[in-house]
mmCIF file of C-alpha atoms in Angstrom:
data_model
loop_
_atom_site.group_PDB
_atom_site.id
_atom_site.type_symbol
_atom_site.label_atom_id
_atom_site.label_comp_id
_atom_site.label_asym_id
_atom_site.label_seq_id
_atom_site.Cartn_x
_atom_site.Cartn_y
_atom_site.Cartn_z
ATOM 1 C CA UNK A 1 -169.808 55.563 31.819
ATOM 2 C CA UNK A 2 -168.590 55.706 35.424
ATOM 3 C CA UNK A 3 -171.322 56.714 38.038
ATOM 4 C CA UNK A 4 -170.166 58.429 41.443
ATOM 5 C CA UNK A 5 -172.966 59.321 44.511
ATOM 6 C CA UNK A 6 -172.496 63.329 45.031
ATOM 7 C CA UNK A 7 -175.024 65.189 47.386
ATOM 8 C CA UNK A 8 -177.450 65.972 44.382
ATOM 9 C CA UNK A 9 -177.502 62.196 43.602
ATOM 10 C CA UNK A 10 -175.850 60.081 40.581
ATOM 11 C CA UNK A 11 -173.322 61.678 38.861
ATOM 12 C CA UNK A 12 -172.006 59.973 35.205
ATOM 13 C CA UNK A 13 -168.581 60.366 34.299
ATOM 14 C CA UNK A 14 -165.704 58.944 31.565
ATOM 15 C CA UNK A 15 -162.172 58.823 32.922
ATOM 16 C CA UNK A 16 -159.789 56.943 30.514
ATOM 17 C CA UNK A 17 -157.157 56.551 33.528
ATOM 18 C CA UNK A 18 -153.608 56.271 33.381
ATOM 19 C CA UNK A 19 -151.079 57.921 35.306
ATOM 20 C CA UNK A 20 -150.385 61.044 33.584
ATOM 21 C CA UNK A 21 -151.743 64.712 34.620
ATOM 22 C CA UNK A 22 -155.330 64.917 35.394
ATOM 23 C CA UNK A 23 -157.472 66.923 33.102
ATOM 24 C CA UNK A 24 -161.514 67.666 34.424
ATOM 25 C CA UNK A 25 -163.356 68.760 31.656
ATOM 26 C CA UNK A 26 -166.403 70.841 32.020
ATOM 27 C CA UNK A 27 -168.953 71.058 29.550
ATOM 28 C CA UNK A 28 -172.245 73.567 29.074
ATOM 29 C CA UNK A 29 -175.917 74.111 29.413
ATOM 30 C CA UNK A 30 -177.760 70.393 27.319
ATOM 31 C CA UNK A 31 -174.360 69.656 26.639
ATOM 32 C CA UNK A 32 -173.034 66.290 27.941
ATOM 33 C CA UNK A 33 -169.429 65.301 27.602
ATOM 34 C CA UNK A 34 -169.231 64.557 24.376
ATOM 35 C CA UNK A 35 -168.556 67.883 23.427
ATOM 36 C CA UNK A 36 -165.140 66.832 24.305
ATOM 37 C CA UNK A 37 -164.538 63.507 22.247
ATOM 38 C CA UNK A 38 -161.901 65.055 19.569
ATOM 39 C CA UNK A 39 -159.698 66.548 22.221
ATOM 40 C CA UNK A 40 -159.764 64.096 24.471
ATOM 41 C CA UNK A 41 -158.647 61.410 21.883
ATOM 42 C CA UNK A 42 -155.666 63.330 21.215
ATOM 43 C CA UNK A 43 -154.375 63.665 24.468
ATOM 44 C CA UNK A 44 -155.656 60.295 26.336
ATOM 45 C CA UNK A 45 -152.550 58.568 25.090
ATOM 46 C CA UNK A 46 -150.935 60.935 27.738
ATOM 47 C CA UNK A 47 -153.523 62.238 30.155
ATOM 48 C CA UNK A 48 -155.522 60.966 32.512
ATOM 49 C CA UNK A 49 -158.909 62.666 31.043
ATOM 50 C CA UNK A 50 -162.490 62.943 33.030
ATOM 51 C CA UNK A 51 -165.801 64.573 31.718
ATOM 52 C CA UNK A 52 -168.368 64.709 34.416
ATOM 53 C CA UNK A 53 -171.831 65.028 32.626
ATOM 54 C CA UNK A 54 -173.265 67.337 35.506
ATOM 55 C CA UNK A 55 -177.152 67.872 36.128
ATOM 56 C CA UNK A 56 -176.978 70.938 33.715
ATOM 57 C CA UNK A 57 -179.965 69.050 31.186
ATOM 58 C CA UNK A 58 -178.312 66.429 29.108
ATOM 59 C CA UNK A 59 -177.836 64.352 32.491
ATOM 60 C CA UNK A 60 -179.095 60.946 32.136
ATOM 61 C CA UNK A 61 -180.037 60.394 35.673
ATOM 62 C CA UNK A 62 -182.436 62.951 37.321
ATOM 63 C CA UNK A 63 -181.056 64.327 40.457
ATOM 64 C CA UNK A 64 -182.514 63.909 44.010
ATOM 65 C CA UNK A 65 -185.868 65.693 44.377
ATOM 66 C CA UNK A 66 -184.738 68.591 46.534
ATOM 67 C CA UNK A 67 -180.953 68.797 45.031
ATOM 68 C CA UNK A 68 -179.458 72.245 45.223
ATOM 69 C CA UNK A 69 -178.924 72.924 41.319
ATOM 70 C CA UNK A 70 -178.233 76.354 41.377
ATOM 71 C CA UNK A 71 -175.397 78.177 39.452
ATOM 72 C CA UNK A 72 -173.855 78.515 43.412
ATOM 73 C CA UNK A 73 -174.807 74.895 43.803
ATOM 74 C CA UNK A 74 -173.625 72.958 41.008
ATOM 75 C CA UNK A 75 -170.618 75.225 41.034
ATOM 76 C CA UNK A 76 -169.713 73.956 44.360
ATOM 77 C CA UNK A 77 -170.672 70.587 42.652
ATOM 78 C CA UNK A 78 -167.269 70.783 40.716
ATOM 79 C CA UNK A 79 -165.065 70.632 43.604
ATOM 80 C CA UNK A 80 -167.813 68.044 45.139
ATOM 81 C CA UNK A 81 -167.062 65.623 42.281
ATOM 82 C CA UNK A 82 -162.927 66.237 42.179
ATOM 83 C CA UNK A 83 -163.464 65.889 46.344
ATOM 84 C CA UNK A 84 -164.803 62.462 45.944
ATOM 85 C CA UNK A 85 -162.929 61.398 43.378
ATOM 86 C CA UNK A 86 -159.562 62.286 45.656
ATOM 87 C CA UNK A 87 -158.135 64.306 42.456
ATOM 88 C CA UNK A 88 -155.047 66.316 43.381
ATOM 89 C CA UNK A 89 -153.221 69.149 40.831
ATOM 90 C CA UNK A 90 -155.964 69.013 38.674
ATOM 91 C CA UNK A 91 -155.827 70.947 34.825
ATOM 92 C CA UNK A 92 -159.817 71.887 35.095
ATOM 93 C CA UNK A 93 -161.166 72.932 31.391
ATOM 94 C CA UNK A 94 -164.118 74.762 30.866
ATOM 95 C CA UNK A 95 -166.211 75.382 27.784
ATOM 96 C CA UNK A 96 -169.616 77.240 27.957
ATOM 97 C CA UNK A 97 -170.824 77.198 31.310
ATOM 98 C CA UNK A 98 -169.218 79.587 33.964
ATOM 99 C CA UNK A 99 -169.309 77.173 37.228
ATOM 100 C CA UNK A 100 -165.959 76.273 37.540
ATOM 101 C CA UNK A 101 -165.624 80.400 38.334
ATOM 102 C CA UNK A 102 -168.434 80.064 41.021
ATOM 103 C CA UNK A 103 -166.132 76.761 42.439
ATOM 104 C CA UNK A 104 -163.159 79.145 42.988
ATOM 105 C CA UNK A 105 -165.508 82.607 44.332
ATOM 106 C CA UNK A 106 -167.439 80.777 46.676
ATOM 107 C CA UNK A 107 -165.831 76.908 47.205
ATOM 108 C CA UNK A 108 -162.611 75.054 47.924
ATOM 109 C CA UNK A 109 -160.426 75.020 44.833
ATOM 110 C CA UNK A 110 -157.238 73.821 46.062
ATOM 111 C CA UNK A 111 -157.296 70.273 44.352
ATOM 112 C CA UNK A 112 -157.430 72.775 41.093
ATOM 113 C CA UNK A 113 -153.551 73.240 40.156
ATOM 114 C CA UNK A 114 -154.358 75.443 36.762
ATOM 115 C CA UNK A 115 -157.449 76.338 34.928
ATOM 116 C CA UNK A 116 -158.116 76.532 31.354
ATOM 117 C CA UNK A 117 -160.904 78.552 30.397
ATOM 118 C CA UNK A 118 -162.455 78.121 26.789
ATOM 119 C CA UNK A 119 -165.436 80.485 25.747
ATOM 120 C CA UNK A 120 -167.620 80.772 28.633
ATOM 121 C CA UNK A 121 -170.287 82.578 30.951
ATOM 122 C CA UNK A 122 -167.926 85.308 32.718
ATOM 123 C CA UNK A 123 -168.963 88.432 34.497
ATOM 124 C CA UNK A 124 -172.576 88.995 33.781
ATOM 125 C CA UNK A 125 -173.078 87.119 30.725
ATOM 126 C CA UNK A 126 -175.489 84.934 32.643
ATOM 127 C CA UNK A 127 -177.251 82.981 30.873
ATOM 128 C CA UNK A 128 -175.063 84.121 27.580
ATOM 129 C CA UNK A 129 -176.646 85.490 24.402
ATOM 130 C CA UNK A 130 -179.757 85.186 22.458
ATOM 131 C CA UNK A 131 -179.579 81.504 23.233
ATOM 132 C CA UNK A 132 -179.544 81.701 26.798
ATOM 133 C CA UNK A 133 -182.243 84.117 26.689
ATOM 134 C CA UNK A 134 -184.271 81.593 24.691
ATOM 135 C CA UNK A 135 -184.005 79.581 27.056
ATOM 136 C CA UNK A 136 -184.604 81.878 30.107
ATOM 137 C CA UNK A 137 -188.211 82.859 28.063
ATOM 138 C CA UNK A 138 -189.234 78.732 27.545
ATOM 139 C CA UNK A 139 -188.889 78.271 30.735
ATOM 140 C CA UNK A 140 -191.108 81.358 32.319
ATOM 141 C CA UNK A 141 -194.050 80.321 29.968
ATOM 142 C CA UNK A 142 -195.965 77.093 31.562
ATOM 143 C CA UNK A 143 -194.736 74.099 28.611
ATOM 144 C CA UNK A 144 -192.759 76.213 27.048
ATOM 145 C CA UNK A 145 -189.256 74.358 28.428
ATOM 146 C CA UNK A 146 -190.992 70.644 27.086
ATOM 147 C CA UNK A 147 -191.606 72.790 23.347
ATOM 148 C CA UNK A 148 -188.236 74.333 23.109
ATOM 149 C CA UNK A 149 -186.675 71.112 23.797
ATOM 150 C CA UNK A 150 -188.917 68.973 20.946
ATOM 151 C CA UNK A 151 -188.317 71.877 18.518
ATOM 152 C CA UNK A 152 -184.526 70.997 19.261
ATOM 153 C CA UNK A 153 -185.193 67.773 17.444
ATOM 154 C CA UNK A 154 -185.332 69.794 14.043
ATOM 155 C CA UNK A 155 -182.259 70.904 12.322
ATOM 156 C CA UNK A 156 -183.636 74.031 11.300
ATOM 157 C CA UNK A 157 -184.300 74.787 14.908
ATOM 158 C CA UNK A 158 -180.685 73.827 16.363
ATOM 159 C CA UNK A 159 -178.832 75.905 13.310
ATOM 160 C CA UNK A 160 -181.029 78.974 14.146
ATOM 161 C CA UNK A 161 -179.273 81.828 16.645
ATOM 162 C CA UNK A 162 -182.119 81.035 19.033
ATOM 163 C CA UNK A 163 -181.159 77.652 18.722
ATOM 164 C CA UNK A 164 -177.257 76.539 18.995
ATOM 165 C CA UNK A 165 -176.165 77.707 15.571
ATOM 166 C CA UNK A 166 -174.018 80.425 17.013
ATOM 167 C CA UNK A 167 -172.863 78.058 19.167
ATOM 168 C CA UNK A 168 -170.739 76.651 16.517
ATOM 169 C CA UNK A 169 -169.622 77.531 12.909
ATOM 170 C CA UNK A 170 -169.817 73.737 12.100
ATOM 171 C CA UNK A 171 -172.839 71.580 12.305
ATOM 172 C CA UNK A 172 -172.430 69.189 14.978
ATOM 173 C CA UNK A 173 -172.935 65.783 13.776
ATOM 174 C CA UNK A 174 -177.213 64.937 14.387
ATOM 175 C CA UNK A 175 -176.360 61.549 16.334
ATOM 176 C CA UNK A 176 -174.510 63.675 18.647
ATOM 177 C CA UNK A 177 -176.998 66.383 19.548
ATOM 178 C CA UNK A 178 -179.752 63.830 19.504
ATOM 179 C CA UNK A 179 -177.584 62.583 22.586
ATOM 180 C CA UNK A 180 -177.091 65.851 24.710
ATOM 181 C CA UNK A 181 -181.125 66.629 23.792
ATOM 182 C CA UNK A 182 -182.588 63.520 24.200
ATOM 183 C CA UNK A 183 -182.774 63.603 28.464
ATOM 184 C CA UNK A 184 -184.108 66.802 28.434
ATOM 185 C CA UNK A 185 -186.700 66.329 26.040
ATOM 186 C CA UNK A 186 -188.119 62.843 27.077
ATOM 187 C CA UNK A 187 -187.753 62.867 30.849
ATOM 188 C CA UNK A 188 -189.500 65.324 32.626
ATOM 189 C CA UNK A 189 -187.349 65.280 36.129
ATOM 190 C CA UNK A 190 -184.510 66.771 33.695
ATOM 191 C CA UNK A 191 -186.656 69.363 32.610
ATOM 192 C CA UNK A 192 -187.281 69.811 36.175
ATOM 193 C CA UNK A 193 -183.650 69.793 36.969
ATOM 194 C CA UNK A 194 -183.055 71.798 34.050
ATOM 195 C CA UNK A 195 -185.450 74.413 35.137
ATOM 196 C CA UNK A 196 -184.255 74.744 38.281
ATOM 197 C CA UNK A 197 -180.761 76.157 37.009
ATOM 198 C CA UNK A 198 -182.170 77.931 34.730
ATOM 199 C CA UNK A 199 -184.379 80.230 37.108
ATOM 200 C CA UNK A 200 -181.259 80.533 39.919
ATOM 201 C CA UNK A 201 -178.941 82.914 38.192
ATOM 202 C CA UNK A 202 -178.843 85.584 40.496
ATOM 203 C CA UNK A 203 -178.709 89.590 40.328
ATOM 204 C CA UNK A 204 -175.830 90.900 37.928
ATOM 205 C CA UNK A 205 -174.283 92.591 41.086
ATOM 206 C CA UNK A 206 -173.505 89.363 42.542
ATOM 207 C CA UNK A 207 -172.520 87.995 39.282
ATOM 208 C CA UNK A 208 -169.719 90.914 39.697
ATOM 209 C CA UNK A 209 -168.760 90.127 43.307
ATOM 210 C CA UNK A 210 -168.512 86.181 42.032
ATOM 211 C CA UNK A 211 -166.041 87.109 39.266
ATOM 212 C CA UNK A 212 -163.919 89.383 41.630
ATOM 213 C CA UNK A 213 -163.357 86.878 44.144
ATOM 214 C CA UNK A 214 -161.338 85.250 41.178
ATOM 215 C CA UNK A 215 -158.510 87.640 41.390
ATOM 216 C CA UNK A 216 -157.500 85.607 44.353
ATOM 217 C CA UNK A 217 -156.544 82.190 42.327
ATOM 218 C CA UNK A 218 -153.331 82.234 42.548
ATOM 219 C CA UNK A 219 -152.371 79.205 40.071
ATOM 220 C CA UNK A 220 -151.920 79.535 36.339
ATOM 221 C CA UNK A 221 -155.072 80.149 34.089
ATOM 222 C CA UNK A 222 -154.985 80.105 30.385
ATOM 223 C CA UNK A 223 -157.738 81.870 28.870
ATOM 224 C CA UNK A 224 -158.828 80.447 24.987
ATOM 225 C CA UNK A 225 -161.156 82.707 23.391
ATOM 226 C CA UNK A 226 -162.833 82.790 19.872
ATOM 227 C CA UNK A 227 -162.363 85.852 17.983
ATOM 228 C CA UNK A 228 -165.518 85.580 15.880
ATOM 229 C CA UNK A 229 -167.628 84.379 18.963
ATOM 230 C CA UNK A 230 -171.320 85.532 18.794
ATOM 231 C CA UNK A 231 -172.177 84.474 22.164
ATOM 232 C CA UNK A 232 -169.147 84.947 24.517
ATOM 233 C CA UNK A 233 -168.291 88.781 23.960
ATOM 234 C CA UNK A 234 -164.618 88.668 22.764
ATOM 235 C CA UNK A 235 -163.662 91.387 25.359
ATOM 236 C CA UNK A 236 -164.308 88.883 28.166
ATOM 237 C CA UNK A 237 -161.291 87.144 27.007
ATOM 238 C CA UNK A 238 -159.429 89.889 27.851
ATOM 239 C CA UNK A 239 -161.190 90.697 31.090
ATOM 240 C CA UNK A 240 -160.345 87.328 31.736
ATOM 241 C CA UNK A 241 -156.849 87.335 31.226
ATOM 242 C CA UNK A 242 -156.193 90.651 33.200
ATOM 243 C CA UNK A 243 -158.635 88.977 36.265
ATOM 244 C CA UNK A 244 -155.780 86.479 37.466
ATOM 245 C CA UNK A 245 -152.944 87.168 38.593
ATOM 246 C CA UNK A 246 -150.938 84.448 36.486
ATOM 247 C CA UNK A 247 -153.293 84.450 32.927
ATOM 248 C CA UNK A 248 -152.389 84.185 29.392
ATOM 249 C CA UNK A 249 -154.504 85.047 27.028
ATOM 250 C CA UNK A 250 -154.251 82.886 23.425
ATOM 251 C CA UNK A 251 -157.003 84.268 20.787
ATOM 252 C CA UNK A 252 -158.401 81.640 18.845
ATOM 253 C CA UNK A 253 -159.640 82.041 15.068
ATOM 254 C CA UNK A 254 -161.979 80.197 13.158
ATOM 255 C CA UNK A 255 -164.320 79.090 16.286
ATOM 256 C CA UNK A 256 -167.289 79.725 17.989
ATOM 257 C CA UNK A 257 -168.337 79.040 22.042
ATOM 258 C CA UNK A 258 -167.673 75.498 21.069
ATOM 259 C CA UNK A 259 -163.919 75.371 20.842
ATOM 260 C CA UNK A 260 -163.807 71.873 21.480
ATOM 261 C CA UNK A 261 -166.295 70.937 18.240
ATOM 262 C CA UNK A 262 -164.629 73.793 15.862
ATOM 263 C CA UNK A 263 -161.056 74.091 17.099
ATOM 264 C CA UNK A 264 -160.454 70.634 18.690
ATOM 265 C CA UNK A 265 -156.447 70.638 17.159
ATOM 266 C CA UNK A 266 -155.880 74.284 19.180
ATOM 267 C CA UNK A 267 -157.354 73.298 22.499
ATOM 268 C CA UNK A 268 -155.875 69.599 22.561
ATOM 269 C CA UNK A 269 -152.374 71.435 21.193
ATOM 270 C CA UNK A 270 -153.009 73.760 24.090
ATOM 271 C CA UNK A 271 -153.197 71.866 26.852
ATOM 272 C CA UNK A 272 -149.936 69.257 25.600
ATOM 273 C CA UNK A 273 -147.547 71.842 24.748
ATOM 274 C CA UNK A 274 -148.579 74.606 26.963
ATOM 275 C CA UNK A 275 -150.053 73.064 30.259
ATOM 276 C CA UNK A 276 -150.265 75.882 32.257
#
């Protein structure tokens, strides 16, 4: 893992170099990069590939005491981190998490050249489903953030619809969740980082003005949504699509929100043959 100083503080990050087209990849809420592995070992041979594990509670390195980590903040963290790293024309990917929308409403997006947009938080599907709600309800009861996360430790738990098994129709493998769990659940400055996104989502009006600001992105988007998602509502994929002006709209079977762990072959074939 790479490390680069942002204004929240220490930012991890693989890049596998080369000199072929720059993919970002942008993962979710206790989700760290890995999320990505499959796809990005099918298309490092001929890519230039770079998660970012960003302070969203499977960080490894708690962020500066009074870091903004807002939705608006880390948002505006994205173009931050492709800012520092002087990344030009950049495919950005997104699975989960809606942030790289808040980059383009409210930040600079020009080093973004096309977006790719997975199942994600879109309009006001903030935080999305039962388990973002979960989440939302740990974190308003005093300890209840530190019990959700040690519950996570239990299979039961993480197969459960409160838990991440709507996340994805296939178990993810245990070493791998132990990694995007384990910051959250032994270091309490990542539950405190944690908790401050958590309680920063703001009103569902603004939500709306955020995603309308996207009809200005002018560069191609290609929008790959899971028919049989139980946490992204399939009409957002849609909504999505029509949103930019330059969208296509690929419907993906077989897959929950995380494309990248059910439907690694589609995204990876997706992004080679049909780079936006």
């Amino acid at each position: 893992m790479k490390q680069i100083e942002l204004s929240a503080g220490t930012v991890e990050y693989r890049d596998t170099g080369g000199d072929g087209p720059v993919l970002v990849f942008i993962s979710g809420l206790t989700i760290d990069g890995t999320v990505w592995r499959h796809v990005v070992e099918q298309l490092a041979p001929d890519f230039r590939c770079i998660v970012p594990n960003l302070p969203l509670g499977a960080h490894r390195i708690p962020m500066r005491e009074d870091a903004d980590l807002s939705l608006r903040g880390l948002g505006l963290l994205i173009g931050e981190f492709l800012e520092r790293l002087d990344l030009a024309d950049v495919t950005l990917v997104q699975n989960d998490w809606g942030g790289a929308q808040v980059l383009i409403a409210l930040g600079d997006s020009s080093r973004i050249g096309a977006l790719v947009l997975t199942p994600c938080e879109a309009f006001e599907n903030y935080p999305p489903g039962i388990p973002g709600r979960a989440i939302g309800l740990a974190v308003a009861i005093p300890g209840g953030l530190t019990l959700a996360m040690h519950a996570l430790r239990f299979r039961a738990m993480r197969r459960a619809p409160a838990g991440w098994g709507w996340m994805s129709k296939r178990p993810v493998p245990k070493s791998v969740m132990d990694g995007w769990f384990r910051p959250a659940t032994t270091d309490r400055l990542v539950r405190r980082d944690l908790r401050k996104y958590t309680t920063s989502v703001p009103p569902k009006s603004t939500l709306r003005e955020w995603a309308e600001a996207n009809r200005s992105f002018d560069r191609p988007v290609l929008v790959l949504w899971a028919v049989e998602d139980k946490v992204m509502p399939r009409d957002h994929g849609r909504r999505l699509a029509e949103l930019y002006p330059h969208a296509e709209l690929q419907e993906v079977e077989d897959s929950y929100t995380l494309m990248p762990e059910d439907r690694p072959d589609v995204v990876a074939e997706a992004l080679r043959l049909r780079r936006p």
